[in-house]
mmCIF file of C-alpha atoms and ligand atoms in Angstrom:
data_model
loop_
_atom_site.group_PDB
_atom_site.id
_atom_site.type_symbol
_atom_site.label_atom_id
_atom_site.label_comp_id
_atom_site.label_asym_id
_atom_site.label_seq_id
_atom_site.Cartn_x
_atom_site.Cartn_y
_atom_site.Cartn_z
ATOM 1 C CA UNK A 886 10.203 4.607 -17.216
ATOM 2 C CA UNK A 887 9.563 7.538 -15.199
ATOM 3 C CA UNK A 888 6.905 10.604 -13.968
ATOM 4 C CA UNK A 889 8.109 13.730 -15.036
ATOM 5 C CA UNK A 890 5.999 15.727 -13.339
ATOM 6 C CA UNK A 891 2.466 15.911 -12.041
ATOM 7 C CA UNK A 892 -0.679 18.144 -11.017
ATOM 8 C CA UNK A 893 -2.842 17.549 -8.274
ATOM 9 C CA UNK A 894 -5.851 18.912 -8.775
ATOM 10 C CA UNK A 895 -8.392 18.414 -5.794
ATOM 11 C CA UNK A 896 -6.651 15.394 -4.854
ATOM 12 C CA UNK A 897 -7.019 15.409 -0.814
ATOM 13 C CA UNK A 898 -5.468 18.496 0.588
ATOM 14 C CA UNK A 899 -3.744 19.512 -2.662
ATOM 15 C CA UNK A 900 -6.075 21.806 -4.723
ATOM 16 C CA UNK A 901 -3.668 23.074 -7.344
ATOM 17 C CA UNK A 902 -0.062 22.020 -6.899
ATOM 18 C CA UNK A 903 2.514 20.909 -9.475
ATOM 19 C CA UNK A 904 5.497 19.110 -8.485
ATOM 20 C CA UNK A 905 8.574 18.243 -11.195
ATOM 21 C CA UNK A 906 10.543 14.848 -10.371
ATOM 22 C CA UNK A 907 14.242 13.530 -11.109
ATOM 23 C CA UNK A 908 15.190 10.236 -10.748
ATOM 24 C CA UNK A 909 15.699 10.796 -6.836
ATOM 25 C CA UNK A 910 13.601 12.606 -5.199
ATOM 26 C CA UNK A 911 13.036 13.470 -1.157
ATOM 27 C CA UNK A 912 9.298 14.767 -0.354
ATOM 28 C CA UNK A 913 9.700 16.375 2.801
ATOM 29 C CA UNK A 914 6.828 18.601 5.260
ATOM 30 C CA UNK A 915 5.489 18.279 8.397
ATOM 31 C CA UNK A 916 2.404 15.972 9.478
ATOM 32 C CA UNK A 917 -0.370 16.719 7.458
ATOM 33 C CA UNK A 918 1.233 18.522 4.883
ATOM 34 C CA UNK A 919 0.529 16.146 1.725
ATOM 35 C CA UNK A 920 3.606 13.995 1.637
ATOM 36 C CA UNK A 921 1.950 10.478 1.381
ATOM 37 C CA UNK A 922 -0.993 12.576 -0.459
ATOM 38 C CA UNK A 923 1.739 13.033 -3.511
ATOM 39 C CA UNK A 924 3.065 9.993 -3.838
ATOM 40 C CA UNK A 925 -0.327 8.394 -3.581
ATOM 41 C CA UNK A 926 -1.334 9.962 -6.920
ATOM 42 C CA UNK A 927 1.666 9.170 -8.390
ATOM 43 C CA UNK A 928 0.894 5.259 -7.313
ATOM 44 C CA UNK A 929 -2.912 5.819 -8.956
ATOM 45 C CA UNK A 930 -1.083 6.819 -12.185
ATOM 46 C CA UNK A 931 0.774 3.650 -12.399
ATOM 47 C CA UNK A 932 -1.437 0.952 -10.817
ATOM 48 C CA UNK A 933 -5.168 2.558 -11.336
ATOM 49 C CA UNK A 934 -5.821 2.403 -7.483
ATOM 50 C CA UNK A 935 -4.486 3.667 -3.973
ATOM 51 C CA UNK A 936 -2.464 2.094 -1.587
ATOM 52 C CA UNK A 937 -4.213 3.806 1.122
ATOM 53 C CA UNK A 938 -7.958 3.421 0.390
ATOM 54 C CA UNK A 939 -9.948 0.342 -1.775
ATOM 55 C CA UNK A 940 -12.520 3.653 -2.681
ATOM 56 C CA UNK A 941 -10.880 6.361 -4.839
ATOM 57 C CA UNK A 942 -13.606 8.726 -4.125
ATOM 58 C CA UNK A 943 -12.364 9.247 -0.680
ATOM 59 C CA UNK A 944 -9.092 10.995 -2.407
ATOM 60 C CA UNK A 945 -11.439 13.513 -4.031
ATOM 61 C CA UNK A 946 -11.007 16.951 -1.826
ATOM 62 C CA UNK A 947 -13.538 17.337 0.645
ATOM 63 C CA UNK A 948 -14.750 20.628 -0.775
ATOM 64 C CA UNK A 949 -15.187 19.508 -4.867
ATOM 65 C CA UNK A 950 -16.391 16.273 -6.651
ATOM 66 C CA UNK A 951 -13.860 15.778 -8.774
ATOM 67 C CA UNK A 952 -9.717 15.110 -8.713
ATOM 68 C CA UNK A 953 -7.477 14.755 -11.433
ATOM 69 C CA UNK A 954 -3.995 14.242 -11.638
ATOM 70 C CA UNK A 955 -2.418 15.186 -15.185
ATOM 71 C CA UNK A 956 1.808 15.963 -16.095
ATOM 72 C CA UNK A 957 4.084 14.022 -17.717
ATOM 73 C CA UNK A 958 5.927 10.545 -18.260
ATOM 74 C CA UNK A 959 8.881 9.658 -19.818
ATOM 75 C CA UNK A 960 8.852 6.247 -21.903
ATOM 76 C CA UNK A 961 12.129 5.368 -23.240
ATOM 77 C CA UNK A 962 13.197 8.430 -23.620
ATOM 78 C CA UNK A 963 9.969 10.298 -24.907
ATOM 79 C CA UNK A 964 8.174 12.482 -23.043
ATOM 80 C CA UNK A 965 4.565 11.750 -22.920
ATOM 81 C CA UNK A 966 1.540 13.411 -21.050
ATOM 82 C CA UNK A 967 -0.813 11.637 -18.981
ATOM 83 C CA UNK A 968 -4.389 13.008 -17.381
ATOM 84 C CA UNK A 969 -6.147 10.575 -15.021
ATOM 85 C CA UNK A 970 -9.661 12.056 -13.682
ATOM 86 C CA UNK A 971 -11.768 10.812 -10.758
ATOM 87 C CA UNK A 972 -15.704 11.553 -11.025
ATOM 88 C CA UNK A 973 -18.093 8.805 -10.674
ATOM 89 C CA UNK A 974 -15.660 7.034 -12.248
ATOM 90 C CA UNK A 975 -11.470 6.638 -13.560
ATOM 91 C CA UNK A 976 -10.488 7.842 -16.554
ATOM 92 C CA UNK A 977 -7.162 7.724 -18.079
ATOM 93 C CA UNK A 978 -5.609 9.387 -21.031
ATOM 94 C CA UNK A 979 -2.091 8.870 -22.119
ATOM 95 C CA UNK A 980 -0.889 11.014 -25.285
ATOM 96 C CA UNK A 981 -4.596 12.662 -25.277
ATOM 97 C CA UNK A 982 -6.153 9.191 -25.847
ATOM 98 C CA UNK A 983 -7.959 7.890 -23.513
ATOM 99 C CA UNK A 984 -6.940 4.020 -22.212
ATOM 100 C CA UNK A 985 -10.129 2.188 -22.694
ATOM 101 C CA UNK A 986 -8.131 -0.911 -20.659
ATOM 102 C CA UNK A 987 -5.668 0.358 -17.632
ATOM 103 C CA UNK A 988 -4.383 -3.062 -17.491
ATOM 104 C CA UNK A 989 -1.977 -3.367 -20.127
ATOM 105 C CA UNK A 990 -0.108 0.217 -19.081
ATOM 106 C CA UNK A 991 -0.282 -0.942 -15.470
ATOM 107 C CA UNK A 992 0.961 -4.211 -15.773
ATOM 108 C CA UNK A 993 3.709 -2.513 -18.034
ATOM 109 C CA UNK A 994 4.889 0.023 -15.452
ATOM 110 C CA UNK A 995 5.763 -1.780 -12.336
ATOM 111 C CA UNK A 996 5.736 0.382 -9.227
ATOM 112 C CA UNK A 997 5.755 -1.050 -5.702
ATOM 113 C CA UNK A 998 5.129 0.739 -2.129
ATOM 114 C CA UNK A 999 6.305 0.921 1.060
ATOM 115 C CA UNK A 1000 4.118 3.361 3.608
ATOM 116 C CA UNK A 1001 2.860 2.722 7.537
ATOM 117 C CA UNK A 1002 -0.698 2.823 5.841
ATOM 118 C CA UNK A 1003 0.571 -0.167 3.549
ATOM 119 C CA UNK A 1004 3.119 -2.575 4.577
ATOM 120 C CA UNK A 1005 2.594 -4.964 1.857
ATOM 121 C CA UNK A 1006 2.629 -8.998 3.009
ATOM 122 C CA UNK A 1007 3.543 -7.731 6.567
ATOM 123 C CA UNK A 1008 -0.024 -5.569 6.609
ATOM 124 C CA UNK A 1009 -2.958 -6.755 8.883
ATOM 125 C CA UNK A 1010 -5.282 -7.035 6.491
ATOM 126 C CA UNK A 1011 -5.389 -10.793 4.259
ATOM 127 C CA UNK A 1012 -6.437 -8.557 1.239
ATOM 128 C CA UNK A 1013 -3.503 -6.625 1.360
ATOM 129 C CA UNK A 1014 -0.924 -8.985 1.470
ATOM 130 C CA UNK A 1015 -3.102 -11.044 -1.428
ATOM 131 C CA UNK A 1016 -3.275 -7.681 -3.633
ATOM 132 C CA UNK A 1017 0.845 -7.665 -2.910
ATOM 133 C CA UNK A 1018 1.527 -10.896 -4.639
ATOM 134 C CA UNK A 1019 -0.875 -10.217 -7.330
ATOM 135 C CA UNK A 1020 0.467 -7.367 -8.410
ATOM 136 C CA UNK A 1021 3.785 -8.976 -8.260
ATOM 137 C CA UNK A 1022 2.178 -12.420 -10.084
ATOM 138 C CA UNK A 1023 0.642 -9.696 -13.103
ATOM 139 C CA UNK A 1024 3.950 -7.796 -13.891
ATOM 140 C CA UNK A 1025 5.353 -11.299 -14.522
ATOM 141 C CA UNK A 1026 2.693 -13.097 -15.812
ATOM 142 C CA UNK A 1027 -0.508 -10.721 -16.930
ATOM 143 C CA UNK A 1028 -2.892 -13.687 -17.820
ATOM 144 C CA UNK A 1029 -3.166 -13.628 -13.804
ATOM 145 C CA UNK A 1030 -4.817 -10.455 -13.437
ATOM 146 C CA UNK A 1031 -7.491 -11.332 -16.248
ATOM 147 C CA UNK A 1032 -7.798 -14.715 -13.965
ATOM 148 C CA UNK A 1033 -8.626 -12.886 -10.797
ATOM 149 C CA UNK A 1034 -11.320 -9.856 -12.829
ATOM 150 C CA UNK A 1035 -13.234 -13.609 -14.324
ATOM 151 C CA UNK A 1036 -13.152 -15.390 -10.705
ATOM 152 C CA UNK A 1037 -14.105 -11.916 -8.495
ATOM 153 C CA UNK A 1038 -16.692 -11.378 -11.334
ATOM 154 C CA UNK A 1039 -18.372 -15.023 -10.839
ATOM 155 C CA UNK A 1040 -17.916 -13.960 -6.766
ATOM 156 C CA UNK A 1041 -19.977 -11.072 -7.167
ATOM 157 C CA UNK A 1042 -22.234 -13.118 -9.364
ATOM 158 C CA UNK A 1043 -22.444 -15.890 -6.649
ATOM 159 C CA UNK A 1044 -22.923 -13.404 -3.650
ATOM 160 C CA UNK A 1045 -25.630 -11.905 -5.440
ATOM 161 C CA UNK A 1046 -27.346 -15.033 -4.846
ATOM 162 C CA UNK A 1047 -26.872 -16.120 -2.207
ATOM 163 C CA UNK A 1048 -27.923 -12.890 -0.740
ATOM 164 C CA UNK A 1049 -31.273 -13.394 -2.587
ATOM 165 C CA UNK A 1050 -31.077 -16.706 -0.413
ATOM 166 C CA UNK A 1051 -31.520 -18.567 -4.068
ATOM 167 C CA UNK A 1052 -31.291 -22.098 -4.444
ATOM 168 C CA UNK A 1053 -31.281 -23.586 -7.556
ATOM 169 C CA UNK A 1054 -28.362 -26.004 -7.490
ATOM 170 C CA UNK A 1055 -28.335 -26.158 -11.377
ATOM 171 C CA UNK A 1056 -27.814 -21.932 -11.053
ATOM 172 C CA UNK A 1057 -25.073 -22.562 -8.446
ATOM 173 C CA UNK A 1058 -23.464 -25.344 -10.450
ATOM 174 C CA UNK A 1059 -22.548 -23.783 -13.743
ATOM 175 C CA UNK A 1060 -21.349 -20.850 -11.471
ATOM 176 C CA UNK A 1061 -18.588 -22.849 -9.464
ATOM 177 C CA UNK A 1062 -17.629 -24.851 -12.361
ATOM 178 C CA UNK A 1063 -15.997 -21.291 -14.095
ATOM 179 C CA UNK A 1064 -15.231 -20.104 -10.058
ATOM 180 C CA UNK A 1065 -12.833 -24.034 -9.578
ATOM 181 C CA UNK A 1066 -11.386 -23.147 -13.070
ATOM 182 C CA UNK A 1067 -10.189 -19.622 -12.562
ATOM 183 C CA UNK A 1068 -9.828 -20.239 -8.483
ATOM 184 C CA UNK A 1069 -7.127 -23.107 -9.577
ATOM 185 C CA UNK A 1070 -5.365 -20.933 -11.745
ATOM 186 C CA UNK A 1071 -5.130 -18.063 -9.394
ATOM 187 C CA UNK A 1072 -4.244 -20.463 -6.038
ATOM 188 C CA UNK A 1073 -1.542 -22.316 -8.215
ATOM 189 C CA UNK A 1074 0.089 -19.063 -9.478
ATOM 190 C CA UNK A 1075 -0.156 -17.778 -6.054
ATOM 191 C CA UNK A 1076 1.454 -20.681 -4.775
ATOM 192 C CA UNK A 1077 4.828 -21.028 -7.404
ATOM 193 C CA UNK A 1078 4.843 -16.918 -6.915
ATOM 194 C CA UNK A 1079 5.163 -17.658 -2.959
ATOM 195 C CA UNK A 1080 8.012 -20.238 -3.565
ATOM 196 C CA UNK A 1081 10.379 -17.864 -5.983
ATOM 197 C CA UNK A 1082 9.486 -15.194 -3.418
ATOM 198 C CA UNK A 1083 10.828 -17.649 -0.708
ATOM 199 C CA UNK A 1084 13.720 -18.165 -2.815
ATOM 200 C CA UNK A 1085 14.353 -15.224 -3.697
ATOM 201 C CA UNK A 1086 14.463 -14.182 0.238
ATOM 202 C CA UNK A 1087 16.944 -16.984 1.069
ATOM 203 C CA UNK A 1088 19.103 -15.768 -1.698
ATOM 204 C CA UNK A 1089 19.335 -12.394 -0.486
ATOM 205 C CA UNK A 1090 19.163 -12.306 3.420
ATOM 206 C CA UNK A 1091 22.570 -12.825 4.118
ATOM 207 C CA UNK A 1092 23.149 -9.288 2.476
ATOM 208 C CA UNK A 1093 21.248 -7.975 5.085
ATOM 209 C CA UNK A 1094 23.043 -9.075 7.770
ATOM 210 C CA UNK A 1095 22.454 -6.151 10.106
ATOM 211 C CA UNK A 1096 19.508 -5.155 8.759
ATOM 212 C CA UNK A 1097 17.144 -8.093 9.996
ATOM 213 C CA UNK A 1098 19.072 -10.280 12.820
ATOM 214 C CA UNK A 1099 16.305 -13.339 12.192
ATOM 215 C CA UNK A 1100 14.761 -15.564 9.429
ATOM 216 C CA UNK A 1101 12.380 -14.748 7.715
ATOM 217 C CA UNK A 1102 9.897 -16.494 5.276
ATOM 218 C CA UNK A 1103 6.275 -16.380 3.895
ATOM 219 C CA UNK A 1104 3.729 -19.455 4.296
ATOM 220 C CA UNK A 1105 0.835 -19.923 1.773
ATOM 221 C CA UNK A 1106 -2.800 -21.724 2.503
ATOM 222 C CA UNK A 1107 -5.569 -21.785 -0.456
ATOM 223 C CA UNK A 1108 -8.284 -21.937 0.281
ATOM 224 C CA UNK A 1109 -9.971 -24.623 -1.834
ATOM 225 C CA UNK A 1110 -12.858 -24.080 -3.432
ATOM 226 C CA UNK A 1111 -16.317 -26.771 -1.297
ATOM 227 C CA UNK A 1112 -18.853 -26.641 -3.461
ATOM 228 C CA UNK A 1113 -20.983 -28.593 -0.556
ATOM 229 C CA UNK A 1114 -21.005 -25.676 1.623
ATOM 230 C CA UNK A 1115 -23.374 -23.987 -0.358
ATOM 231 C CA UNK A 1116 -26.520 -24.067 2.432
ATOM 232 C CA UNK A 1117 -24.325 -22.816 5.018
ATOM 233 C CA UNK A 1118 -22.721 -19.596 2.761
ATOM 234 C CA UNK A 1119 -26.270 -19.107 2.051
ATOM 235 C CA UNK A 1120 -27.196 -19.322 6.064
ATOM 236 C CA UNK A 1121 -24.430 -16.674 6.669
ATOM 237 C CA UNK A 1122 -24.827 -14.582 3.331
ATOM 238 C CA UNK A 1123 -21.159 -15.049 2.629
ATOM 239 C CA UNK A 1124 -18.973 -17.311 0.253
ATOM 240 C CA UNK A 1125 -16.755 -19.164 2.439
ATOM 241 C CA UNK A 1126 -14.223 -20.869 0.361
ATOM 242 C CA UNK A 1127 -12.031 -19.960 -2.825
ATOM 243 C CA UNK A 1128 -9.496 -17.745 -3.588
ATOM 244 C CA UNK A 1129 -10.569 -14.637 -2.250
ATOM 245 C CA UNK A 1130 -9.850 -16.717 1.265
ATOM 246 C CA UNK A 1131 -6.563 -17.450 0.133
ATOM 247 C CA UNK A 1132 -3.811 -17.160 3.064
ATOM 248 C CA UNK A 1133 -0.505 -15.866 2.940
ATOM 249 C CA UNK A 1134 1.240 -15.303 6.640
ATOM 250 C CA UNK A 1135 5.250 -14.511 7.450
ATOM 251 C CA UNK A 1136 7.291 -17.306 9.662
ATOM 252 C CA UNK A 1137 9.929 -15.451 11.592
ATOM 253 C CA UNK A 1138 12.453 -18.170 12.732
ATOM 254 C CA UNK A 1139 9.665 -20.771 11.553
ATOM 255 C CA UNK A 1140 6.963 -19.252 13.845
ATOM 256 C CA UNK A 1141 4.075 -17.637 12.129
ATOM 257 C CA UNK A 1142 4.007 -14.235 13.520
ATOM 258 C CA UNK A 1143 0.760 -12.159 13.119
ATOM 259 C CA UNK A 1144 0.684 -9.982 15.938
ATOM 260 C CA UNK A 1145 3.696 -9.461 17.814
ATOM 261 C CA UNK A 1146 6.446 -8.690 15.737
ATOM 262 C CA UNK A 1147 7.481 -5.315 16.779
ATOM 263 C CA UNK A 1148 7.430 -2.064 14.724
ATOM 264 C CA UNK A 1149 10.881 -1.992 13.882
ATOM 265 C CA UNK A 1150 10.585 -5.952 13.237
ATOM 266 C CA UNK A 1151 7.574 -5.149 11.034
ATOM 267 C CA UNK A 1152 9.040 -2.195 9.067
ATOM 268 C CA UNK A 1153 12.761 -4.176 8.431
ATOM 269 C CA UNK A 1154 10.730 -7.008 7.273
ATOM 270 C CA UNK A 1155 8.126 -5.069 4.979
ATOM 271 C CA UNK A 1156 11.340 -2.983 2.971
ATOM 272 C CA UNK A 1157 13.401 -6.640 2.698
ATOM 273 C CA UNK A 1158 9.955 -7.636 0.992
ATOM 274 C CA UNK A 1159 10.219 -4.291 -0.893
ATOM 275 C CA UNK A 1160 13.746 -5.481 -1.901
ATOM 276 C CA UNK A 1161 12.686 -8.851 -2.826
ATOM 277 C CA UNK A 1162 9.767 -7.465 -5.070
ATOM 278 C CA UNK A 1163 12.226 -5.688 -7.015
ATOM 279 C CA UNK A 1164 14.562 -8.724 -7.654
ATOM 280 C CA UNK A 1165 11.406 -10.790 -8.904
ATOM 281 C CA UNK A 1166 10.763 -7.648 -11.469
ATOM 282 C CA UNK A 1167 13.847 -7.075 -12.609
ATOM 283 C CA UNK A 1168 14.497 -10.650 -12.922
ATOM 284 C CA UNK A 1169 11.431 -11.227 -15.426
ATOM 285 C CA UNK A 1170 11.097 -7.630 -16.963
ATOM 286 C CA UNK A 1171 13.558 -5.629 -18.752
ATOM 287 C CA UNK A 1172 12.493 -2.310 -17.795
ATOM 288 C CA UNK A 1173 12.905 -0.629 -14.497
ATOM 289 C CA UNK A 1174 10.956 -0.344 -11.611
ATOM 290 C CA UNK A 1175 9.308 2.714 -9.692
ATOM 291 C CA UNK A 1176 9.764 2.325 -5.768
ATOM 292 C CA UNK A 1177 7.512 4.498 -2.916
ATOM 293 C CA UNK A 1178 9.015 4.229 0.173
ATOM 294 C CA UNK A 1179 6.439 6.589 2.555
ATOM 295 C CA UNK A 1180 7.751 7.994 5.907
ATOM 296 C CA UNK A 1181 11.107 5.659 5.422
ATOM 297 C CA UNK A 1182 12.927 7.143 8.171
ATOM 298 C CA UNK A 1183 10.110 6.821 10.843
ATOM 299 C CA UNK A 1184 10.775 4.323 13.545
ATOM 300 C CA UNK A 1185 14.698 2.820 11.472
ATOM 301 C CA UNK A 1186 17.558 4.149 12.175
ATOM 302 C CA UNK A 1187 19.679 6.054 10.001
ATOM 303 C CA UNK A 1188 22.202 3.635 9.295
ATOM 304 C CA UNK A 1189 19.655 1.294 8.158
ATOM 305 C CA UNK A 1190 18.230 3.704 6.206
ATOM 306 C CA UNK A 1191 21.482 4.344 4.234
ATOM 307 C CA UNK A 1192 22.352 1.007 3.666
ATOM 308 C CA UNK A 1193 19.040 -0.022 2.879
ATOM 309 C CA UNK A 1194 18.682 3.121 0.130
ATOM 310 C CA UNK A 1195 22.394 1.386 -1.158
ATOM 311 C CA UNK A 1196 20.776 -1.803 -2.434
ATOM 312 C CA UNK A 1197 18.337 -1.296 -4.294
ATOM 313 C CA UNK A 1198 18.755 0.554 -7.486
ATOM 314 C CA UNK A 1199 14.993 1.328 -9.118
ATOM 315 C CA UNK A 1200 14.496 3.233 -12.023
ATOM 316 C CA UNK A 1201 13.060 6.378 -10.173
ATOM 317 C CA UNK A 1202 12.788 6.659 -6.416
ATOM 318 C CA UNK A 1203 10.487 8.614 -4.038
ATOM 319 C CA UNK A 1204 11.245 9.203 -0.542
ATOM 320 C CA UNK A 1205 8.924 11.132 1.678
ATOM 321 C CA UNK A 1206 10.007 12.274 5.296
ATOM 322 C CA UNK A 1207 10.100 15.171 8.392
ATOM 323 C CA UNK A 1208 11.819 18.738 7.983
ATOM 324 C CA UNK A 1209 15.548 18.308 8.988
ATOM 325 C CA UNK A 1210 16.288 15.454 7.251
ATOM 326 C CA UNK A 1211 18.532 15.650 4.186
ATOM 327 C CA UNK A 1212 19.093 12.956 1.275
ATOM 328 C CA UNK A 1213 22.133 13.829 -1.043
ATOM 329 C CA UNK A 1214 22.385 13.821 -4.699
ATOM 330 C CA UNK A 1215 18.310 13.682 -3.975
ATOM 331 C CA UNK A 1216 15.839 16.158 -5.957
ATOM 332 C CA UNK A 1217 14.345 17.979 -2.498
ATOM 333 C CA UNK A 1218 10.713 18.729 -2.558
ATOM 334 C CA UNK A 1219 9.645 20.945 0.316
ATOM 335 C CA UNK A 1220 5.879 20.865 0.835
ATOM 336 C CA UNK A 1221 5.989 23.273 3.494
HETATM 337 N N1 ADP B 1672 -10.382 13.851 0.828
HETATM 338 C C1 ADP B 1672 -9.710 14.794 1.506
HETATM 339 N N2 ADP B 1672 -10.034 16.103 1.366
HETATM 340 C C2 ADP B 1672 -9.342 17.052 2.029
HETATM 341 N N3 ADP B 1672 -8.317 16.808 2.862
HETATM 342 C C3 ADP B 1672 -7.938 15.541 3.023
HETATM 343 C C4 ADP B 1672 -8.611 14.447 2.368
HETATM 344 N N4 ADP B 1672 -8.031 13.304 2.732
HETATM 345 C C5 ADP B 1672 -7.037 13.635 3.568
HETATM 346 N N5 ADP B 1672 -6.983 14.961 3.771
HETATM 347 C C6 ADP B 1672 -6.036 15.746 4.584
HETATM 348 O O1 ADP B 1672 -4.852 15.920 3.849
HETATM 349 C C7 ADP B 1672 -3.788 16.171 4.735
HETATM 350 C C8 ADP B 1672 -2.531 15.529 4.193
HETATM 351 O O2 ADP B 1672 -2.500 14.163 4.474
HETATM 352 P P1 ADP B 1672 -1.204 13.290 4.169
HETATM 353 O O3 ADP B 1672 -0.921 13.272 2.727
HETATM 354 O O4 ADP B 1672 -1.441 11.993 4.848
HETATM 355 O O5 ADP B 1672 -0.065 14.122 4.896
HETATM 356 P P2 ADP B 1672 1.402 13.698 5.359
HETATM 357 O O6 ADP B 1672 1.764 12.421 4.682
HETATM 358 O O7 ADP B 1672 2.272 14.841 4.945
HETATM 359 O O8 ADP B 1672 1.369 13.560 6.853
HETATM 360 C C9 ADP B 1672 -4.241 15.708 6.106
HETATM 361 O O9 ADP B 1672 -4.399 16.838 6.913
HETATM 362 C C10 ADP B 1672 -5.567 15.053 5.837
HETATM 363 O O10 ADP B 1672 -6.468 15.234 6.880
HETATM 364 MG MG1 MG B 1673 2.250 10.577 5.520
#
């Protein structure tokens, strides 16, 4: 599986630009020219959001109210166009028919994404790393993303509440009985997903002997749902337990390690996670996967770079970088 080509059409800076892809290909202009712009739209097309932003509108061109992004795909061997358009809302056509459910195309086209604006389970942000391992947990097992729409649906449901300070415990009750179900489901796929991706790690860090000099691991806390602390969520208008609190931190030579791994540290770690994501994929799924990696030079150097771009082997491959910086055998894309 792979993108052909693409049109941005009001889609940040770009407001009429086609680019054509191979199988390799090196995005390369200075600051601010549109690099991470690009292969953010191609990462809409496969997984129905950004990787930058949780509110597609903000992608929409300053000057217009609309984006859309429409070229082509090739599925098995078939070419296939594709329009995705950004209004008030998404909508997504494949073959001129429009997807009424993303899902099932998104959970069948694996893509994953390194960039400095997303670095996956290393980010800052809980929600991040969470949305990381779901996606992961979905291409293998789908049933989990239709678990986490039911659970944030009864979230919404149960916020809505509580922010109308309601208390009817028979209200509340029915509610968390469907939010334990679903919440279970999610924690406990979260938690076996955490363990292959822990074994997974140890299997494969001794290839990358140079590459990260320490050890490296991810720790998982659920956050189980309390029904009992229903006066106090509504006291501070929030829901404080379930799921959507889950924790997932990284243990560098057993110490959790929030703040002050270093850049370098960070950005090693974050592509060995890349790599890892892959091996879970391709382990599961028989077709290939699509792999970002945004501003990969910055901050590594270029033997890492090189030996990092020699393992892994995804079906197509985007690459986005400075002027004077070449890739070989790599389809160059100068976005001036
Ligand atoms: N919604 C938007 N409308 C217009 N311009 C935008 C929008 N969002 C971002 N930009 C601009 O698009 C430019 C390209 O950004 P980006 O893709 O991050 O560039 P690069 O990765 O090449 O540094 C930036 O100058 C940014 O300010
Ligand atoms: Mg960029």
């Amino acid at each position: 599986m792979s993108i052909e080509s693409i049109y941005l059409k009001n889609f940040r800076n770009h407001i009429l630009k086609k680019f054509q892809f191979d199988e390799k290909n090196f995005i390369v202009g200075k600051n601010g020219s549109g690099k991470t712009s690009i292969v953010e739209a191609i990462y809409i097309v496969f997984s129905g959001r950004s990787f930058r932003t949780n509110r597609l509108r903000n992608a929409i061109n300053n000057n217009h109210d609309f984006f859309e992004l429409n070229g082509r795909l090739s599925e098995e061997g078939i070419s296939i166009p594709f329009k995705l358009t950004y209004k008030t809302g998404k909508e997504f056509f494949i073959d001129k028919k429009k997807v009424e459910n993303s899902t099932e195309f998104i959970l069948k086209h694996p893509i994953v994404c390194y960039s400095p604006e997303n670095e996956g389970f290393l980010s800052d942000e809980m929600e991040v790393r969470r949305r990381f391992l779901d996606r992961l947990i979905g291409y293998v097992y789908p049933q989990h993303i239709v678990n986490l729409k039911s659970y944030l649906k009864l979230l919404n449901i149960k916020k809505s509440y509580i922010h109308k300070k309601i208390k009817d415990p028979l209200l509340y009750s029915s509610i968390h009985e469907k939010m334990i179900f679903f919440g279970n489901r999610i924690s406990s796929k979260r938690v076996e997903f955490i363990e292959k991706f822990n074994s997974i790690i140890d299997k494969n860090i001794n290839d990358f002997p140079t590459f990260l000099s320490e050890n490296f691991s991810l720790k998982f806390a659920a956050s189980e749902i309390h029904v009992s602390l229903i006066d106090s969520e509504i006291a501070k208008g929030m829901v404080l337990t379930g799921p959507h609190r889950d924790k997932i931190s990284f243990l560098i030579n057993g110490k959790i390690c929030e703040n002050f791994a270093s850049f370098g540290q960070r950005k090693s770690l974050s592509l060995f996670c890349i790599y890892c994501f892959i091996k879970v994929v391709e382990e599961f799924l028989k077709y290939g996967i699509i792999v970002i990696l945004d501003d990969l030079e910055a901050g590594l150097d270029a033997e890492r770079v090189k030996f990092f771009l020699e393992k892994i082997k995804p079906s197509q491959l985007f690459i986005t970088g400075l002027p004077n910086n070449t890739f070989e055998k790599f389809n160059t894309i100068n976005i001036e």
